[in-house]
Coordinates of C-alpha atoms in Angstrom, one line a residue:
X1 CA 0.0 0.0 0.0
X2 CA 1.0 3.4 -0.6
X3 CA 2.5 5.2 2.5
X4 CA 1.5 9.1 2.8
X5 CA 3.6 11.7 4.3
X6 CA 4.3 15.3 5.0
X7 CA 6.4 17.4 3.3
X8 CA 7.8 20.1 5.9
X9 CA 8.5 23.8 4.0
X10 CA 11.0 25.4 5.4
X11 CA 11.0 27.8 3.0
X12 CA 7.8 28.9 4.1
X13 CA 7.6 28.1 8.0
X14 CA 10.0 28.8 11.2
X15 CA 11.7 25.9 12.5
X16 CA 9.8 25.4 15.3
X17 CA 6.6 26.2 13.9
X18 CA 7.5 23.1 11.7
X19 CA 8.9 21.1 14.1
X20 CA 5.5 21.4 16.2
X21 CA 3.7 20.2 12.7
X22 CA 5.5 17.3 12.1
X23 CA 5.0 16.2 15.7
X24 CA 1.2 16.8 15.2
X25 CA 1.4 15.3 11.7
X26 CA 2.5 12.2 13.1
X27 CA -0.6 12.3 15.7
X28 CA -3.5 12.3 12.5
X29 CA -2.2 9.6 11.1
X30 CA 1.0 10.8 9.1
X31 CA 3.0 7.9 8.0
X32 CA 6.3 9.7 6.9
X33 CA 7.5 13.2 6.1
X34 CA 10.2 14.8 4.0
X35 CA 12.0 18.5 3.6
X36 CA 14.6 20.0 0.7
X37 CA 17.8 21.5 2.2
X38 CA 17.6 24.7 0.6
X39 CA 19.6 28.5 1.5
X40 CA 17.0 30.7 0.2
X41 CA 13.3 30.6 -0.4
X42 CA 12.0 31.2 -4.0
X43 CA 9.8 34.4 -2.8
X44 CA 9.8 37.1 -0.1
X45 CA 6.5 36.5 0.7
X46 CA 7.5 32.5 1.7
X47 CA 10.1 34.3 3.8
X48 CA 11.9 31.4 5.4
X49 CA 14.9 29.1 4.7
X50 CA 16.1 27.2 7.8
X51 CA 19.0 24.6 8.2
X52 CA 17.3 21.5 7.6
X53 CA 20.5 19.2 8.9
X54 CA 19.9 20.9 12.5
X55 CA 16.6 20.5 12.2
X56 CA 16.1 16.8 11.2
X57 CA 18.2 15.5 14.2
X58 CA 15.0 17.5 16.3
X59 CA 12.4 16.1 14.0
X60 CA 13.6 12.6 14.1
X61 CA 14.2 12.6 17.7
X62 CA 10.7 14.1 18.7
X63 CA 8.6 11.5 15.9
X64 CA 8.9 8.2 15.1
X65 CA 8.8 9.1 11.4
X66 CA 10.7 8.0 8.5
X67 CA 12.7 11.7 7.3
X68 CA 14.2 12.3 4.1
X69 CA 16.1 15.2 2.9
X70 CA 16.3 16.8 -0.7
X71 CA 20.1 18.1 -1.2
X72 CA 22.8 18.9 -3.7
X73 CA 26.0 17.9 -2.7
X74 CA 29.4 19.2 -5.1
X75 CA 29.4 23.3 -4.7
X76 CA 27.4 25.1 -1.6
X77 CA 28.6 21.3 0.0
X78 CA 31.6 19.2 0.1
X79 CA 29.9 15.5 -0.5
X80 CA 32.0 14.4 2.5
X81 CA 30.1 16.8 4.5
X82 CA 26.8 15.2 3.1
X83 CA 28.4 11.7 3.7
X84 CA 29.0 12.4 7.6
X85 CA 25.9 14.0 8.3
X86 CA 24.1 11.6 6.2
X87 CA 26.1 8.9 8.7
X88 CA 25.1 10.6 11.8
X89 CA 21.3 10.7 11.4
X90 CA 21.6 7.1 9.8
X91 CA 23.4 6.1 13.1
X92 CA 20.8 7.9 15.5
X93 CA 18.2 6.6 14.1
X94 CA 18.6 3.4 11.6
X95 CA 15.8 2.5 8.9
X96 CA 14.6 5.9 9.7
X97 CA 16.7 8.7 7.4
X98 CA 16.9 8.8 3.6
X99 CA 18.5 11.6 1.0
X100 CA 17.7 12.6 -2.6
X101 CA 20.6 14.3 -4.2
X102 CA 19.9 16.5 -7.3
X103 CA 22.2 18.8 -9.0
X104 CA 20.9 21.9 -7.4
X105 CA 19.8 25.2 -8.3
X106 CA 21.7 28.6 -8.5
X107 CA 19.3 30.5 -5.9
X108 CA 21.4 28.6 -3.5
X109 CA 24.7 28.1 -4.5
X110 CA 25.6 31.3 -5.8
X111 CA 26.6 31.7 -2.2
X112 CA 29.9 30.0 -2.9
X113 CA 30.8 33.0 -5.0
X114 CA 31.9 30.2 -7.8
X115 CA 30.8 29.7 -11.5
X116 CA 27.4 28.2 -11.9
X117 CA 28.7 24.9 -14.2
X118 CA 26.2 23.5 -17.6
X119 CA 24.0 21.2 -16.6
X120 CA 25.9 18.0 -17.7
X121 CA 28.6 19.4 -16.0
X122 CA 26.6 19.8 -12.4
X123 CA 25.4 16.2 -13.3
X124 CA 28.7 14.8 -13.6
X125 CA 29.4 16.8 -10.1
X126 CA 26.8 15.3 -8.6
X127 CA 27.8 11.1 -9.9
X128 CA 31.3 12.3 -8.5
X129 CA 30.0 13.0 -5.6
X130 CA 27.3 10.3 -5.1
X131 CA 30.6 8.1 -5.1
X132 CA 32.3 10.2 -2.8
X133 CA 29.3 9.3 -0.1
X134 CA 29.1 6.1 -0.7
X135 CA 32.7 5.1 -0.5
X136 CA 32.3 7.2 2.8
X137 CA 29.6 5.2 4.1
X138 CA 30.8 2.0 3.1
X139 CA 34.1 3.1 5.6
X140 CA 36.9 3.6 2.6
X141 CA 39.3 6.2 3.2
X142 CA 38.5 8.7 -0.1
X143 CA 40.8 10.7 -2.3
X144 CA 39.7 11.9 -5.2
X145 CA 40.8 14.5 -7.8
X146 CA 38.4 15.3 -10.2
X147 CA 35.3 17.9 -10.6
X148 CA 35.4 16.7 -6.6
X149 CA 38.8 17.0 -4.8
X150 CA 38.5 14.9 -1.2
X151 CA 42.1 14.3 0.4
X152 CA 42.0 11.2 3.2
X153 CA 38.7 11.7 4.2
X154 CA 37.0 8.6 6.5
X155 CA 34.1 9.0 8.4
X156 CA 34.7 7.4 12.0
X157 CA 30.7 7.1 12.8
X158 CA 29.2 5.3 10.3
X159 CA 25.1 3.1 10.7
X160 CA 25.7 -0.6 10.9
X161 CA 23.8 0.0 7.3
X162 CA 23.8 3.2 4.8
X163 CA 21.0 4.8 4.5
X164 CA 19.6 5.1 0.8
X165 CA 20.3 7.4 -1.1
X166 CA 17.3 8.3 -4.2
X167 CA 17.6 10.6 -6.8
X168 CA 15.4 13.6 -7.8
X169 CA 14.4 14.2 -10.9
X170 CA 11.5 16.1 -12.9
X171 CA 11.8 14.7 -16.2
X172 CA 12.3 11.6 -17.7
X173 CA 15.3 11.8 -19.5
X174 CA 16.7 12.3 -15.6
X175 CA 14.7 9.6 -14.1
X176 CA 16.4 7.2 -16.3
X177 CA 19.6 8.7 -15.7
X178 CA 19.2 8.3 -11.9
X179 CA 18.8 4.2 -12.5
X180 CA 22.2 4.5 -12.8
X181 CA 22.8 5.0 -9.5
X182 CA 19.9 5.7 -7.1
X183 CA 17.9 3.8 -4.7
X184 CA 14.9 5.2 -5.3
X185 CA 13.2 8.3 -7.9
X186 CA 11.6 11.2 -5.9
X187 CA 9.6 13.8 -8.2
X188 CA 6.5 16.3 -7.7
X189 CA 3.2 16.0 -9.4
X190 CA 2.5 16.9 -12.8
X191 CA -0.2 15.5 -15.2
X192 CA -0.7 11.9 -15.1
X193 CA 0.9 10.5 -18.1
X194 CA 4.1 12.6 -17.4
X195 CA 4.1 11.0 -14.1
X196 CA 3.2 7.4 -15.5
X197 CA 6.4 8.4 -17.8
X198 CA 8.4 9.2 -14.9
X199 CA 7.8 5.8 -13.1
X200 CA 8.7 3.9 -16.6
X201 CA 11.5 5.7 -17.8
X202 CA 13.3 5.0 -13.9
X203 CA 11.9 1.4 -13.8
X204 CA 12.8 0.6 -17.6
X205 CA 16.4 1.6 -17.0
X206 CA 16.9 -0.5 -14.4
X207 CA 15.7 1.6 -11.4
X208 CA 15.4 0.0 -8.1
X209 CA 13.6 0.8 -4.6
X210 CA 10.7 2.9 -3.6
X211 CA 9.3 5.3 -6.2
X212 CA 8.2 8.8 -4.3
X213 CA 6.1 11.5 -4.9
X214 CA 5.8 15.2 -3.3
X215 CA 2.4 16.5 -3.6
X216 CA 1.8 20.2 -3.6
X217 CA -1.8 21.4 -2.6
X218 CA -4.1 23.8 -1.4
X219 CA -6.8 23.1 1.1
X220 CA -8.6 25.8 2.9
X221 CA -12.6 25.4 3.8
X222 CA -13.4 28.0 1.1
X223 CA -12.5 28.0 -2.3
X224 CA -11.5 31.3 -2.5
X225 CA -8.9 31.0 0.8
X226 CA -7.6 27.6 -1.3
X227 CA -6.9 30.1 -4.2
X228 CA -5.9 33.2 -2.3
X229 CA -3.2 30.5 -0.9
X230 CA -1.6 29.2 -3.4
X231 CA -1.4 32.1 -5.5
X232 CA 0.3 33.8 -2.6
X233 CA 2.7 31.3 -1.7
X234 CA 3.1 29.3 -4.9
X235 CA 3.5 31.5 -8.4
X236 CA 7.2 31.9 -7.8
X237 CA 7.1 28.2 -7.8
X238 CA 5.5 27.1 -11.6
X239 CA 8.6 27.8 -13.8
X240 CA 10.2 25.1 -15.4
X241 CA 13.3 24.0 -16.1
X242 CA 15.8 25.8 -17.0
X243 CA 14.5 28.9 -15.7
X244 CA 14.5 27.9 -11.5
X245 CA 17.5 26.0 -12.2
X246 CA 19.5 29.2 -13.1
X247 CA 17.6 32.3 -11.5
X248 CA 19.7 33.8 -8.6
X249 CA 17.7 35.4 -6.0
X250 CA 15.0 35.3 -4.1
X251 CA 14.0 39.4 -5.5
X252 CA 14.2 38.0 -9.6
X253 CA 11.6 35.2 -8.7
X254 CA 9.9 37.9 -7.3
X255 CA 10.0 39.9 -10.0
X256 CA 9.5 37.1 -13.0
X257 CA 6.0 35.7 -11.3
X258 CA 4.5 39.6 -10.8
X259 CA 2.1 38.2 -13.6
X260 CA 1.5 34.5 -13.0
X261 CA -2.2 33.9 -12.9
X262 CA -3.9 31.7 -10.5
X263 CA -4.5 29.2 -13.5
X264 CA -0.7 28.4 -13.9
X265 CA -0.8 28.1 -10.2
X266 CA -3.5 25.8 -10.4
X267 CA -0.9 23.8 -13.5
X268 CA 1.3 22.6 -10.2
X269 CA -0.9 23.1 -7.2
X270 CA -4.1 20.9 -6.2
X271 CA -6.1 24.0 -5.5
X272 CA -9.6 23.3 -3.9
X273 CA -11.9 22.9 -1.1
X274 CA -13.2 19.8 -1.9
X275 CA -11.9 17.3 0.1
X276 CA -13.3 14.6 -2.0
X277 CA -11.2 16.9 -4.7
X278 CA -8.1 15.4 -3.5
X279 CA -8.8 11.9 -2.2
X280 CA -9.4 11.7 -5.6
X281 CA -6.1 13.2 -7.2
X282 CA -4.3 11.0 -4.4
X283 CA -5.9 8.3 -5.5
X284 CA -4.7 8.6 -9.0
X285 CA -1.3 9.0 -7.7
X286 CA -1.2 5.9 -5.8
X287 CA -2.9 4.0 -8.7
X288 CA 0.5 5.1 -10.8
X289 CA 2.8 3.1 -8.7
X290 CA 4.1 5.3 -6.2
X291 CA 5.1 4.0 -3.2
X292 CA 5.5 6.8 -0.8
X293 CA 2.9 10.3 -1.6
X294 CA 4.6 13.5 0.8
X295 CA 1.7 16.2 0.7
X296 CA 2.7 19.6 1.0
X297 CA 0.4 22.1 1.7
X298 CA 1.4 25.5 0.5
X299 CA 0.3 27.7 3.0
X300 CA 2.1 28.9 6.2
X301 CA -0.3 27.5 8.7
X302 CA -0.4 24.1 8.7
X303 CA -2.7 22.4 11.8
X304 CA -6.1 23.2 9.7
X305 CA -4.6 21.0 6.9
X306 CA -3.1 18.2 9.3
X307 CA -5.9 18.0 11.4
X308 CA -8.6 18.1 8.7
X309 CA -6.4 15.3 6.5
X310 CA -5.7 13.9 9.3
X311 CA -9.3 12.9 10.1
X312 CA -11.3 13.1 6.6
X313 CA -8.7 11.8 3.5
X314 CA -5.9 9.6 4.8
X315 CA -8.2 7.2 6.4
X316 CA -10.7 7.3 2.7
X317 CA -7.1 6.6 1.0
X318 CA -6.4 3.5 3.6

């Protein structure tokens, strides 16, 4: 059966505030949550971008949840820093911790002050450093000299067994890629034959373990606060490839999504008030093959949406 999740934003809510969802999450009936691991959010208006590293050891501690992390080892991160807080949490807590490693986008590594590499390039950074973390975990000693330069590195507290490691992706020609060398496929929704595309491109190539998905929706009890939400929170958010891969700052998102209209919104949000609305947009999900569903509600206040899920759709999807 399909396990549903939360998807914790901490682009859009303080640390605490989110650490007190998850905890409540877990109480309706919450199987699992995620976050990303990003520096900066994609709008003013979400006006948030904790650590998630510092938070996860508080989240996993205070839940029994499963917790994975969306991150971009190779340029805002050594992979060797990945690989030992990746061992850490997988040591704390074993069976419990996951990471999906992408290639990143410039909004956060610009930070580094370096060159923002061609795509193939930051995907060749990121199989250098996928190796990197996984010789690490496996307790080799790791030099390498290459798009990734690691000089004797060895982790000294390590699990008893590695946690996975699953790539994201958003289109298919990337899905297949990650078969390559992921243990799992993590993507966001999209119309359903893209998504049934997704599952076969990863699976086709050879793909192995749990195929996720991270839902992004709007619930409020009117329709017109379920729009008023996601247009606020969201329109930064419906740009495709290349264009979030390579904008900079926060202000230029800002700026690019002055004009988005709530129907492009509605393109990569679940915007209603219908709860039957998205029991029945879950449902199609799960009928796809995905293992795991995260749901992320795109507003800042997130108890009305747990509490309400919580008691009327996970139980109608179980």
């Amino acid at each position: 059966m399909t396990e549903y999740g939360i998807h914790a934003s901490h682009e859009q809510i303080p640390p605490a505030d989110l650490l007190a969802a998850v905890i409540a999450a877990e109480r309706h009936g919450f199987e699992a949550a995620m976050c990303s691991d990003h520096f900066a959010p994609w709008s003013s208006r979400q006006g948030e971008s904790a650590f998630a590293w510092s938070w996860l050891g508080a989240a996993l501690q205070a839940t029994n949840l499963s917790f994975g992390v969306v991150n971009a080892p190779g340029q805002r991160y050594h992979p060797a820093i990945i690989a030992q807080a990746i061992g850490t949490l997988g040591a704390m807590y074993p069976g419990r911790f996951w990471a999906a490693l992408g290639s990143g986008e410039y909004s956060n590594e610009h930070i580094t002050g370096g060159p923002w590499p061609r795509k193939e390039i930051r995907e060749a950074r990121l199989l250098e450093s996928v190796d990197v973390i996984r010789a690490l975990l496996a307790g080799d000693e790791v030099t390498r000299d290459g798009l990734i330069t690691v000089d004797r590195a060895r982790l000294w507290t390590r699990p008893a067994e590695a946690p996975p490691l699953i790539g994201a992706a958003v289109s298919t020609k990337t899905a297949a890629w990650c078969a390559g060398w992921a243990d799992g496929l993590v993507t966001v929704n999209a119309p359903t034959e893209h998504l049934r595309a997704m599952i076969a491109s990863y699976r086709d190539a050879g793909g192995r373990g749990p195929v996720c998905l991270q839902v992004h929706l709007s619930w409020a009890p009117t329709e017109d606060e379920a729009e008023t939400t996601a247009h606020d929170q969201w329109r930064s958010n419906v740009f495709r490839p290349p264009v979030c891969w390579d904008l900079e700052t926060v202000e230029q998102f800002d700026v690019i999504s002055e004009n988005v209209t709530l129907e492009q919104v509605r393109q990569v949000v679940n915007v209603s008030a219908d709860l039957e609305a998205h029991i029945e947009w879950l449902r199609g999900y799960s009928s796809l093959g995905f293992d795991r569903i995260y749901l992320h509600h795109v507003g800042q206040d997130l108890m009305p949406f747990i509490e309400t899920f919580g008691a009327k759709v996970l139980p109608a999807l179980r």
